[in-house]
Short mmCIF file of C-alpha atoms and ligand atoms in Angstrom, two decimals:
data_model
loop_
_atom_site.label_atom_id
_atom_site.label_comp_id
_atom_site.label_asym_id
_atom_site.label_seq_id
_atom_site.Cartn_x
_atom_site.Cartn_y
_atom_site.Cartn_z
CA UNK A 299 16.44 -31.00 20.41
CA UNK A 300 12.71 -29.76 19.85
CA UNK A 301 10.49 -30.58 17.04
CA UNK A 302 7.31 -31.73 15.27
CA UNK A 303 6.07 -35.06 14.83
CA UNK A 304 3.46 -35.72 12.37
CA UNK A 305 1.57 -38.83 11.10
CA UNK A 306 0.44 -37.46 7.82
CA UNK A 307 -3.12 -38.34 5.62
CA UNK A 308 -5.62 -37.19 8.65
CA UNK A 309 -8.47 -35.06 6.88
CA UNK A 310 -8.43 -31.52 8.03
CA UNK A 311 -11.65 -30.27 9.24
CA UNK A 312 -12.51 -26.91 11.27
CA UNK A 313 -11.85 -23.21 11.84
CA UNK A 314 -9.28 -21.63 12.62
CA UNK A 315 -8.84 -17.80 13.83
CA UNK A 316 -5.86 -16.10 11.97
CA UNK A 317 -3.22 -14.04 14.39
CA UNK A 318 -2.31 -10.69 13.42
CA UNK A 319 0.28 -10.33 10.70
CA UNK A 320 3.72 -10.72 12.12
CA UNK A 321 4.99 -8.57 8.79
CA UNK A 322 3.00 -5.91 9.95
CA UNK A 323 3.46 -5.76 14.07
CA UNK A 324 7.53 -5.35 13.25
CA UNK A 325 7.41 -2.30 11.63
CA UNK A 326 4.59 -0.76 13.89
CA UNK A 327 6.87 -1.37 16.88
CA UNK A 328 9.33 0.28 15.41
CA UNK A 329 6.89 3.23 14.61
CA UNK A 330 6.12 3.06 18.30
CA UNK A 331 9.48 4.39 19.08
CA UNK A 332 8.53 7.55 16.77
CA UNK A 333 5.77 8.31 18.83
CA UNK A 334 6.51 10.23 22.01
CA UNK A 335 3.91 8.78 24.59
CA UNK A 336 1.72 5.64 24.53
CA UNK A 337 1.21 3.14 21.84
CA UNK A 338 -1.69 0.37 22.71
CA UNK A 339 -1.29 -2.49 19.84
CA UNK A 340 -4.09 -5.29 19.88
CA UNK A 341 -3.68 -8.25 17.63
CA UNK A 342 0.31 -8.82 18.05
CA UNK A 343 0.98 -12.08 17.63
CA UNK A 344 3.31 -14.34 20.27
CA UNK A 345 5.92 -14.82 18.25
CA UNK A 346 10.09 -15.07 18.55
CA UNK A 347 10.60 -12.40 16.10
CA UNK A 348 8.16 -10.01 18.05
CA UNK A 349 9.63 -10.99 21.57
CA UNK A 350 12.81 -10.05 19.85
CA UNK A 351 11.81 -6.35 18.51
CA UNK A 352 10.25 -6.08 21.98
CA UNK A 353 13.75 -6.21 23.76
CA UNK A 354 15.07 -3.93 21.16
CA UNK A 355 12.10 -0.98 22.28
CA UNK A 356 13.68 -1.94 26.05
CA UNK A 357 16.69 -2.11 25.39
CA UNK A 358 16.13 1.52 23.47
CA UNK A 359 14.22 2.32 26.84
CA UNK A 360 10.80 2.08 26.01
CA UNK A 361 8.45 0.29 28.30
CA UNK A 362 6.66 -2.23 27.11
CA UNK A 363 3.98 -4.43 28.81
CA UNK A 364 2.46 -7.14 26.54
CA UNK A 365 -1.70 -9.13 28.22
CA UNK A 366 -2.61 -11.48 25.74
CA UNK A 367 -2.48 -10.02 22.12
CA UNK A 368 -2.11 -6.20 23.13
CA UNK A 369 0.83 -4.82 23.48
CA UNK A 370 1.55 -0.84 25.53
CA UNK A 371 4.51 0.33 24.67
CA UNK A 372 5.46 3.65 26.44
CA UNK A 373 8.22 5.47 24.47
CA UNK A 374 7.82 8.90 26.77
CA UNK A 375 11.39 8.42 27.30
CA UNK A 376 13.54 7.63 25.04
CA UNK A 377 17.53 7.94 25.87
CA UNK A 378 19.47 5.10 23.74
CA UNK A 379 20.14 4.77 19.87
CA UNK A 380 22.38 2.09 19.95
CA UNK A 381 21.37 -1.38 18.95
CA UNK A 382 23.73 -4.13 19.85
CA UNK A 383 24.48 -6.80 17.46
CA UNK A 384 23.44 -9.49 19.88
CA UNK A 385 19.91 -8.06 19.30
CA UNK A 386 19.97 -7.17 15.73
CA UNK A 387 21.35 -10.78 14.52
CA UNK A 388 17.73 -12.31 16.81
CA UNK A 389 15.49 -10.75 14.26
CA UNK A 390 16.80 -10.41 10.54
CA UNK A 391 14.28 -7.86 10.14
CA UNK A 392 15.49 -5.72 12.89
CA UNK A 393 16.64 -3.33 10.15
CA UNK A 394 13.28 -1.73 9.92
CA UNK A 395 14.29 0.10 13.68
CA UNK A 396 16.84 2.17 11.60
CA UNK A 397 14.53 5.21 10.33
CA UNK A 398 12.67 4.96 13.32
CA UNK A 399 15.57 5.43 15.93
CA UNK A 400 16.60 8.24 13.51
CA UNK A 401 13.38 10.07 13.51
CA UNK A 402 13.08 9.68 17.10
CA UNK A 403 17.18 10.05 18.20
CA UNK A 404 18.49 12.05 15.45
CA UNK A 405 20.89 9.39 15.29
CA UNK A 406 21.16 5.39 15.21
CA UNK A 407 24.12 2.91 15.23
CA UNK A 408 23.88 -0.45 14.50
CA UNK A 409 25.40 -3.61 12.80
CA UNK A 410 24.67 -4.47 9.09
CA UNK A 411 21.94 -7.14 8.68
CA UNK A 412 23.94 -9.23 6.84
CA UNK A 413 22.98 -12.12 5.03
CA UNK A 414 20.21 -14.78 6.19
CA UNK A 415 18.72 -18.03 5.42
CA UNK A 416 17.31 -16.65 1.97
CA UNK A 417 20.42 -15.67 0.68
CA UNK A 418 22.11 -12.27 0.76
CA UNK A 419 20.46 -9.08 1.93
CA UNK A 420 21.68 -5.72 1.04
CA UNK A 421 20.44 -2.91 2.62
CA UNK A 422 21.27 -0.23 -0.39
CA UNK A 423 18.32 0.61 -0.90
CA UNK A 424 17.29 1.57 2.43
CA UNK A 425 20.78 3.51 2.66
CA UNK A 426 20.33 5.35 -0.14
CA UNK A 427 17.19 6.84 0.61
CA UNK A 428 18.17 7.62 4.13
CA UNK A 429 21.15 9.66 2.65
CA UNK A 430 18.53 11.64 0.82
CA UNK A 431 16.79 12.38 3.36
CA UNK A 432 20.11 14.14 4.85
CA UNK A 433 21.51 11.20 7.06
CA UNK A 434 24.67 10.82 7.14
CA UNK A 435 26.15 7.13 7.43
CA UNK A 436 29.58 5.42 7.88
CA UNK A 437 29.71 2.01 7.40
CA UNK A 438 32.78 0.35 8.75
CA UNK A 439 33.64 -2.68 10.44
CA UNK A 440 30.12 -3.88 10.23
CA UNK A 441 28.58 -1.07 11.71
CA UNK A 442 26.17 1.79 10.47
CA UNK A 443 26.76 5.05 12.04
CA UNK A 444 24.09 6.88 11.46
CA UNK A 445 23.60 11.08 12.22
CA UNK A 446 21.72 13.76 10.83
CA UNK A 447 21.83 16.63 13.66
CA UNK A 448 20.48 19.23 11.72
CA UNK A 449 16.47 16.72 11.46
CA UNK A 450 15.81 15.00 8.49
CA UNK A 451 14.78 16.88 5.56
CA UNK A 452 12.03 15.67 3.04
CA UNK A 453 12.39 15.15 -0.49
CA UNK A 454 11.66 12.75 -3.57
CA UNK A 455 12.85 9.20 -3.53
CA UNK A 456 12.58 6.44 -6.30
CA UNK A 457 13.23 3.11 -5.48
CA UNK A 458 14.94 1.19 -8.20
CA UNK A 459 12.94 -2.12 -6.67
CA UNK A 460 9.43 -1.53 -4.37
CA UNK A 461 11.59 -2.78 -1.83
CA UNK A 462 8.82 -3.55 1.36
CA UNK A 463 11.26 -3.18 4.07
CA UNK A 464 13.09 0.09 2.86
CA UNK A 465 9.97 1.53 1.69
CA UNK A 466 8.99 1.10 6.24
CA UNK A 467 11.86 2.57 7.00
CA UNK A 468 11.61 6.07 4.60
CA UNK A 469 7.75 6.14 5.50
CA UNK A 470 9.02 5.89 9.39
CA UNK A 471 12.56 8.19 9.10
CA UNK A 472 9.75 10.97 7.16
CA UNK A 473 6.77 10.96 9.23
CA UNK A 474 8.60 13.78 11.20
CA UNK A 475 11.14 15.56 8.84
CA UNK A 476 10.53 18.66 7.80
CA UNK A 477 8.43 19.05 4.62
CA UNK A 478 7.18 16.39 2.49
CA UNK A 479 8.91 13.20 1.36
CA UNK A 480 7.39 11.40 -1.93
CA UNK A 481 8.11 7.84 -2.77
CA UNK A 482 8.09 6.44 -6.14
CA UNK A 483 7.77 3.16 -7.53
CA UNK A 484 6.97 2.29 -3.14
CA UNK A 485 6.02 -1.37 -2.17
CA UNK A 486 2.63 -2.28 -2.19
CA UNK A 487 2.18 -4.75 0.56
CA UNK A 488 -1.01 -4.64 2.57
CA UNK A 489 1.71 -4.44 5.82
CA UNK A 490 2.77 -0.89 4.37
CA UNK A 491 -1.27 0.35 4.80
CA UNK A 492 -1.02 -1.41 7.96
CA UNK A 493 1.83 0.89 9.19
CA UNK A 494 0.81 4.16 7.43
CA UNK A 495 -2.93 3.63 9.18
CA UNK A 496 -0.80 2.52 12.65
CA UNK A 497 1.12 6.30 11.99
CA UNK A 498 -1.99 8.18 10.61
CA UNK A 499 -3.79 7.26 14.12
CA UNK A 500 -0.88 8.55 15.85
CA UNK A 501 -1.08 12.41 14.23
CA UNK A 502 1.18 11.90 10.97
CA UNK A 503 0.26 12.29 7.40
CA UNK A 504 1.07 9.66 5.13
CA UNK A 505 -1.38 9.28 2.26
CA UNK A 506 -1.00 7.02 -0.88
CA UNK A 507 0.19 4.01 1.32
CA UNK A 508 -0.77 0.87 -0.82
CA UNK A 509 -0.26 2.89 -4.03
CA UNK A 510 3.32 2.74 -5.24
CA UNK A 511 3.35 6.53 -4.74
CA UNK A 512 3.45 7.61 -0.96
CA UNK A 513 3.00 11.11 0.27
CA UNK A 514 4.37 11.59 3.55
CA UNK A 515 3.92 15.46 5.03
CA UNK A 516 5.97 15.70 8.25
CA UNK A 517 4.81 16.48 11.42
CA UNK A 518 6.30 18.32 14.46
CA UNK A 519 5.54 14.79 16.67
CA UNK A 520 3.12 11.78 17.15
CA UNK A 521 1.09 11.15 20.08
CA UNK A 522 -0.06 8.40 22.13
CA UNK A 523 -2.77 6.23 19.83
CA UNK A 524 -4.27 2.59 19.95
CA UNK A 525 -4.27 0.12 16.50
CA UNK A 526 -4.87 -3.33 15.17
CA UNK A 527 -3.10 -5.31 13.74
CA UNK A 528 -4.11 -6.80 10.15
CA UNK A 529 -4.64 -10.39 10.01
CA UNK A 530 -1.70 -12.32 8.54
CA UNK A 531 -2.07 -13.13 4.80
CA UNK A 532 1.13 -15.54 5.49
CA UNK A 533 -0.41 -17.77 7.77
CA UNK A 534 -3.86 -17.45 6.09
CA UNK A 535 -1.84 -18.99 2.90
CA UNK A 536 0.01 -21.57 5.21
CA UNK A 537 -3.52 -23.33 6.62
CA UNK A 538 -5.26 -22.90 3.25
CA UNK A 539 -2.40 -24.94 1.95
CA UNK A 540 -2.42 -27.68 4.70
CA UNK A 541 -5.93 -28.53 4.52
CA UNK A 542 -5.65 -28.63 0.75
CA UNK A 543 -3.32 -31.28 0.76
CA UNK A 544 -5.54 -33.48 3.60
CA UNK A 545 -8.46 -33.21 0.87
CA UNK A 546 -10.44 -31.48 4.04
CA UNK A 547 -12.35 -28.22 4.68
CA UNK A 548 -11.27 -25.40 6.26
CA UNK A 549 -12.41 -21.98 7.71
CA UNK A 550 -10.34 -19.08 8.19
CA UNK A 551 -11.78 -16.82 10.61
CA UNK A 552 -10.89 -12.58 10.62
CA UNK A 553 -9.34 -13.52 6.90
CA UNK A 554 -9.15 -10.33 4.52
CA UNK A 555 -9.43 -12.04 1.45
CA UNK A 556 -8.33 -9.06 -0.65
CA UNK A 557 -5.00 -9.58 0.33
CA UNK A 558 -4.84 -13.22 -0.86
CA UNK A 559 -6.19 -13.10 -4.55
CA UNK A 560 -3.25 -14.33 -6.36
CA UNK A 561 -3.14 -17.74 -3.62
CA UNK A 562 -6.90 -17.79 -3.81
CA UNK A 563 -6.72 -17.45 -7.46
CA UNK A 564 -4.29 -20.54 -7.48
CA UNK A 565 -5.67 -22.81 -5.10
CA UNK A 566 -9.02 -22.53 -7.28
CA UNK A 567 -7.20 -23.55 -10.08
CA UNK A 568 -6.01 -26.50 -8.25
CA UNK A 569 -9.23 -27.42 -8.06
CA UNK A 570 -10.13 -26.46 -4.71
CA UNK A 571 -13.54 -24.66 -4.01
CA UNK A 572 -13.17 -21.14 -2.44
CA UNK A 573 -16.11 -19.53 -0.42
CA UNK A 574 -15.87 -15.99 0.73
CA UNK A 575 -18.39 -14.75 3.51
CA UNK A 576 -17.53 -11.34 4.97
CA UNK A 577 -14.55 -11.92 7.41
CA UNK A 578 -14.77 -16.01 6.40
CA UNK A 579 -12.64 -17.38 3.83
CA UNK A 580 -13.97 -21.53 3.35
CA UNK A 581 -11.75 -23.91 1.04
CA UNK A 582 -13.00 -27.15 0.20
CA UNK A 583 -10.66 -29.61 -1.82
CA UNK A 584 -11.16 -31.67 -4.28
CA UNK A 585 -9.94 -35.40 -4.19
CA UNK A 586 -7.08 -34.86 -6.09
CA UNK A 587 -5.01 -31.60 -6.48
CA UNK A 588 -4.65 -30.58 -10.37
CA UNK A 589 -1.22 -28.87 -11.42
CA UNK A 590 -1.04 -24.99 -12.42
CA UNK A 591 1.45 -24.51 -14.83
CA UNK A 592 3.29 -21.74 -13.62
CA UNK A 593 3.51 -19.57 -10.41
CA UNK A 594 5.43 -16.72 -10.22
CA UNK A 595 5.97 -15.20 -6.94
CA UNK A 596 6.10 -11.11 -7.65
CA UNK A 597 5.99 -7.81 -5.40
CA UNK A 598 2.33 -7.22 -4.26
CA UNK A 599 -0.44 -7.55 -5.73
CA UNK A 600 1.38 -10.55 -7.16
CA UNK A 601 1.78 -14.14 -5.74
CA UNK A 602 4.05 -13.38 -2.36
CA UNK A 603 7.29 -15.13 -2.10
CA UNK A 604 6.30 -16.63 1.39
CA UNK A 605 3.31 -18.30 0.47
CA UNK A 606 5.75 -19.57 -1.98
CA UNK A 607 7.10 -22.61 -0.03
CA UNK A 608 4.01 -23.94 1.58
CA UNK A 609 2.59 -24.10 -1.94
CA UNK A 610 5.19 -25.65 -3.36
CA UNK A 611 4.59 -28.54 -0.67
CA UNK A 612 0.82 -28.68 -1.75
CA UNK A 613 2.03 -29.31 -5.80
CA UNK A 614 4.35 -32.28 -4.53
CA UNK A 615 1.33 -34.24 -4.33
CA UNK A 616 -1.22 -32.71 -7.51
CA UNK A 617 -1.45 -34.07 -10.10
CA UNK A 618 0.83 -33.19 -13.08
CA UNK A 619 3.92 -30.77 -13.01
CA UNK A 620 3.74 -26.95 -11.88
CA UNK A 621 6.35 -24.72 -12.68
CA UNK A 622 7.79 -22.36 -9.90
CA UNK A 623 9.71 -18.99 -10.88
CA UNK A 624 10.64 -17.38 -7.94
CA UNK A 625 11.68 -13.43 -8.47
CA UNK A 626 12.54 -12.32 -4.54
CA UNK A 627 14.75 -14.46 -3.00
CA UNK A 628 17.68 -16.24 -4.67
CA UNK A 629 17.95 -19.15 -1.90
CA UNK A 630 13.75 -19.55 -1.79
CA UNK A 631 14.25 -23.38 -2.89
CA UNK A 632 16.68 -24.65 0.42
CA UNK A 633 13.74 -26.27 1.35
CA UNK A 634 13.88 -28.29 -2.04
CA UNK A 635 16.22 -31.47 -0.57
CA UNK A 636 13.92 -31.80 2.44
CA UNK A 637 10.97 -32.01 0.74
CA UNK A 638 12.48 -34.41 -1.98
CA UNK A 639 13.76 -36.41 1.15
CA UNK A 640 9.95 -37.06 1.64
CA UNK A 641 9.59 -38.77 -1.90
CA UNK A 642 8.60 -35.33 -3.76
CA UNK A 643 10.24 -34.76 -7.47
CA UNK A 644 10.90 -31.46 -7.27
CA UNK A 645 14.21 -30.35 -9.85
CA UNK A 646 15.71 -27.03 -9.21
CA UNK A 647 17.67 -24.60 -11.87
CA UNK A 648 19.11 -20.99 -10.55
CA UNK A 649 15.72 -19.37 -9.76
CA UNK A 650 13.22 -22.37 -11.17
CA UNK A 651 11.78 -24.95 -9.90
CA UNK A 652 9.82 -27.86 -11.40
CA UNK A 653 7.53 -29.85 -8.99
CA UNK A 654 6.42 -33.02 -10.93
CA UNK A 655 3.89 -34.55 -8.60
CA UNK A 656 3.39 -37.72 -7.22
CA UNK A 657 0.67 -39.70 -5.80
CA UNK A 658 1.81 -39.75 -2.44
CA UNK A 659 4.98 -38.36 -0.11
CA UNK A 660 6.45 -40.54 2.44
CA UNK A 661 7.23 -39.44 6.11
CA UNK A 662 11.19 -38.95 6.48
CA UNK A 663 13.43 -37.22 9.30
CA UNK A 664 13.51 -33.42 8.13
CA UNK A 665 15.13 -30.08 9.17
CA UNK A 666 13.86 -26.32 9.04
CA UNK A 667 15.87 -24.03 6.41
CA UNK A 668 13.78 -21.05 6.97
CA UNK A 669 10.13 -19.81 8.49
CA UNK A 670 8.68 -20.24 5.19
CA UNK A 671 10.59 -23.58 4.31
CA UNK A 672 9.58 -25.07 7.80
CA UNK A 673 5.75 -24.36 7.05
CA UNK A 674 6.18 -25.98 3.65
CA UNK A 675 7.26 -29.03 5.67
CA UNK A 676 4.34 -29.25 7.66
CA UNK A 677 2.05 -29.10 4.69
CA UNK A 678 4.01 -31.83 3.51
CA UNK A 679 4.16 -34.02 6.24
CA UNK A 680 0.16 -33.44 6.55
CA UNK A 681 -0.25 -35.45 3.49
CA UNK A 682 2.48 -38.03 3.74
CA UNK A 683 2.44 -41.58 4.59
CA UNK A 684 3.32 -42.57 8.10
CA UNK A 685 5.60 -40.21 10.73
CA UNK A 686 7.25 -37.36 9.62
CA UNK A 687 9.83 -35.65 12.19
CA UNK A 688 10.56 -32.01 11.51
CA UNK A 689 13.68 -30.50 13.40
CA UNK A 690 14.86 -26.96 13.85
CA UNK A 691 11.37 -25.60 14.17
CA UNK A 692 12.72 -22.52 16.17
CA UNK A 693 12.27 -21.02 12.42
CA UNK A 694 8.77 -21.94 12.06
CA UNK A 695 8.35 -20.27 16.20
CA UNK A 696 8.98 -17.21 14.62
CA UNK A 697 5.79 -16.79 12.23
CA UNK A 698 3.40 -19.24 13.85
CA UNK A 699 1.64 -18.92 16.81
CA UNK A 700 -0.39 -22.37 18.47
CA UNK A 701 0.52 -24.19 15.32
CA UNK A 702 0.40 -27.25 16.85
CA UNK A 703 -2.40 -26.91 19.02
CA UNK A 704 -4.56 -24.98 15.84
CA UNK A 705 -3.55 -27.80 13.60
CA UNK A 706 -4.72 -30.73 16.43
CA UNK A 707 -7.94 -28.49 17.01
CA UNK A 708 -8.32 -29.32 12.74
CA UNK A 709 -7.78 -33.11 13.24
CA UNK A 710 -4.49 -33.43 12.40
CA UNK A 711 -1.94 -35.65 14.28
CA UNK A 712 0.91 -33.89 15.44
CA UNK A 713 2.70 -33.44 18.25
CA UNK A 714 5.87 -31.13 19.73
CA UNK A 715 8.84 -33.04 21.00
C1 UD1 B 1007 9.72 -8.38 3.61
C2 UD1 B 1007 9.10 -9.43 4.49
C3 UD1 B 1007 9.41 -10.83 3.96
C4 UD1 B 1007 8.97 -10.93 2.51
C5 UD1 B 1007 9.58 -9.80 1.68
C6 UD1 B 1007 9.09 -9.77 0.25
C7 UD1 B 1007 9.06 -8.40 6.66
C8 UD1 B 1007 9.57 -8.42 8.05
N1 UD1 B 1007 9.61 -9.31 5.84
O1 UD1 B 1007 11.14 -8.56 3.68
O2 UD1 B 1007 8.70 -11.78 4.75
O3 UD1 B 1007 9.41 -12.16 1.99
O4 UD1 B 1007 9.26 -8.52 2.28
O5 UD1 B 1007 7.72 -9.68 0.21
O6 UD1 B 1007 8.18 -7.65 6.32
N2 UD1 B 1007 16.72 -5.65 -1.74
C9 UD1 B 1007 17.86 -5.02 -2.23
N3 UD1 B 1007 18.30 -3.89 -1.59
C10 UD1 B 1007 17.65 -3.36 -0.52
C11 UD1 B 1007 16.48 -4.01 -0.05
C12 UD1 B 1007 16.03 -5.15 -0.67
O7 UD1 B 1007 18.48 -5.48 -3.19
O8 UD1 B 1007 18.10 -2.34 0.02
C13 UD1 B 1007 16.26 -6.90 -2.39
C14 UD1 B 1007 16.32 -8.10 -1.44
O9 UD1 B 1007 17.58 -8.68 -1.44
C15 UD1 B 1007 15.28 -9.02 -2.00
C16 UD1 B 1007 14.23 -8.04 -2.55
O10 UD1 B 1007 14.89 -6.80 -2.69
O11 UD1 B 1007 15.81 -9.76 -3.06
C17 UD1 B 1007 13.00 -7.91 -1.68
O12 UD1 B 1007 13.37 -7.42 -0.43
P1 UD1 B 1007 12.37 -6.56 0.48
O13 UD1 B 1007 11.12 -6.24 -0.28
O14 UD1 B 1007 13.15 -5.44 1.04
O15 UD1 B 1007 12.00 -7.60 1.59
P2 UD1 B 1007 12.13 -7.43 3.16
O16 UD1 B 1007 11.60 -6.10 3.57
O17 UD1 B 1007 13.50 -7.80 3.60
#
């Protein structure tokens, strides 16, 4: 058994250089599978989930060669549109290959998602659209047969929720239908410009990515291009978070603040002291964390559902009660008994939560749910009293890269067993 051990209440105090947004880097690979020649991505981030879409692109027969944080994927060639459910139950997200393998194969087959660690997750929305866009699909025995021999076909699609993942996989099934493909009422999420730019650079024309209308004008084929990933707003969150709760200073380095207001906006009210410089985002905390009576995590631009967790952790110990609604996920608050295992007061009813705080958490033997739920223990085991042992961190591997090492490099304690 791996894990984390932490002896909590060290001040945090340093820098630390975001990775590029994991969010982001799995739907560009997939896009890299639309593009017939060479894809050079810098700023991919060593991480399970990304290891995981890269054996889908081999196992699909791309090439892929990975030095450091750049990634060349060669997709010259091609040949397979079959995804086996080994590799699509590795990475929950491996959905978001679906409109690419169409574009690309005119065809795709592969198992249903299923559910996951955050509770159910249907993929009707991202069917739906596809049928518009003249796929056909059979879904039977757990398997989506996907074919649309005649191309893909553009047209108008309104999404009944700005789902972020089905929004990926119209923008990536369109980029080379024929005619244009509109999107109404499309996710917002900084990770959807990230993809559209990724697409743009390759020859396509998507336009309006970032709105919650996107224009997508198809294109005969995309050719070999070289992009960056964004930094990752996620992990930006998580570290704000941690040295909140240590009453220390941080510095995020290659931070885009824009795409953290609402968590800026919250940790200020918490009574932490924000400084923005260019590419620098500086928090400074105050003695004591003060409570914010509600947060309600929403689609983009609103408070993200991920940052959720870790800042739930950070509450635990401010003072007063803060009220969590959470609108994405129906099984966001698994992480509740862990944390409450650690001394927190944290009551729970269908999709609230009510974090009374306390003066200080205690270090307990505690388990993973989910990424997002793992990070939250970290945070909390940063400020608790004494040793804290975290188990089943493979979640946490598969959003954070160096944790350990980043958080020593801060001050902290912590070590991987
Ligand atoms: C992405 C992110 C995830 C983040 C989430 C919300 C990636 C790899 N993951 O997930 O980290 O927490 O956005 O910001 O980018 N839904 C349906 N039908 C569908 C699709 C979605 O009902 O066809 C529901 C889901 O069950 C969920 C909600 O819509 O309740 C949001 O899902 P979605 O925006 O699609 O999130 P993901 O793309 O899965």
């Amino acid at each position: 058994m791996s894990g984390f051990a932490v002896v909590g209440q060290k001040k945090l105090n340093g820098f630390v250089n975001l990775h590029g947004a994991k969010n982001s880097v799995l739907p560009i690979l997939a896009g890299t599978l639309v593009v017939e020649g060479v894809s050079v991505i810098h700023n991919c981030p060593q991480l399970s989930d990304v290891e995981a879409a890269v054996k889908i692109l081999e196992h699909l027969g791309a090439q892929v060669e990975r030095k450091g944080h750049t990634l060349t994927v060669d997709a010259t060639y091609v040949e397979g549109c079959e995804i086996p459910d080994v590799l699509m139950r590795e990475m929950r997200s491996s959905i978001v290959f679906l409109g690419a393998v169409i574009a690309r194969r005119k065809g795709a087959v592969l198992s249903s998602p299923g559910g996951c660690e955050l509770g159910p997750r249907p993929i009707d929305l991202h069917i739906s659209a596809l049928k518009d866009l003249g796929v056909s699909i059979d879904e039977s025995g757990g398997v989506l047969d996907c074919r649309c021999f005649n191309g893909l076909k553009g047209t108008e699609i309104t999404l009944s929720f700005p789902s972020v993942g089905a929004t990926e996989n119209i923008i990536l099934a369109a980029v080379t239908a024929k005619g244009t493909t509109v999107i109404h009422n499309a996710a917002r999420e900084p990770e959807i410009s990230d993809l559209a730019d990724f697409l743009n650079s390759a020859g396509a024309n998507v336009q309006g990515a970032g709105s919650d209308r996107i224009e997508i004008k198809g294109v005969k084929a995309l050719f070999s291009t070289e992009h960056t990933v964004i930094p990752d707003r996620i992990e930006a969150a998580t570290y704000l978070c941690a040295a909140a709760v240590t009453g220390g200073k941080i510095t995020l380095q290659n931070c885009v603040s824009g795409h953290l207001t609402p968590v800026l906006s919250t940790l200020k009210s918490a009574g932490c002291n924000i400084m923005v410089h260019n590419r620098n985002v500086t928090l400074i905390a105050p003695a004591r964390l003060k409570r914010v009576p509600v947060i309600r995590t929403m689609p983009y631009p609103g408070f993200p559902t991920d940052a959720g967790s870790p800042m739930m952790a950070l509450f635990s110990v401010a003072e007063g009660s803060s009220m969590f609604i959470e609108n994405i996920f129906e099984n966001r608050f698994r992480i509740v008994d862990e944390l409450n295992r650690m001394g927190a007061k944290i009551t729970t009813n269908g999709r609230v939560a009510v974090v009374e705080g306390v003066y200080n958490l205690s270090g307990a033997n505690v388990e993973c749910t989910d990424l997002r739920g793992g990070a939250a223990l970290v945070v909390a085991a940063l400020a608790a009293k004494g040793v804290t042992t975290i188990g089943k961190i493979e979640h946490i591997n598969r959003g954070y890269e160096n944790l350990v090492e980043n958080l020593e490099a801060l001050g902290a304690d912590i070590t991987r067993f």
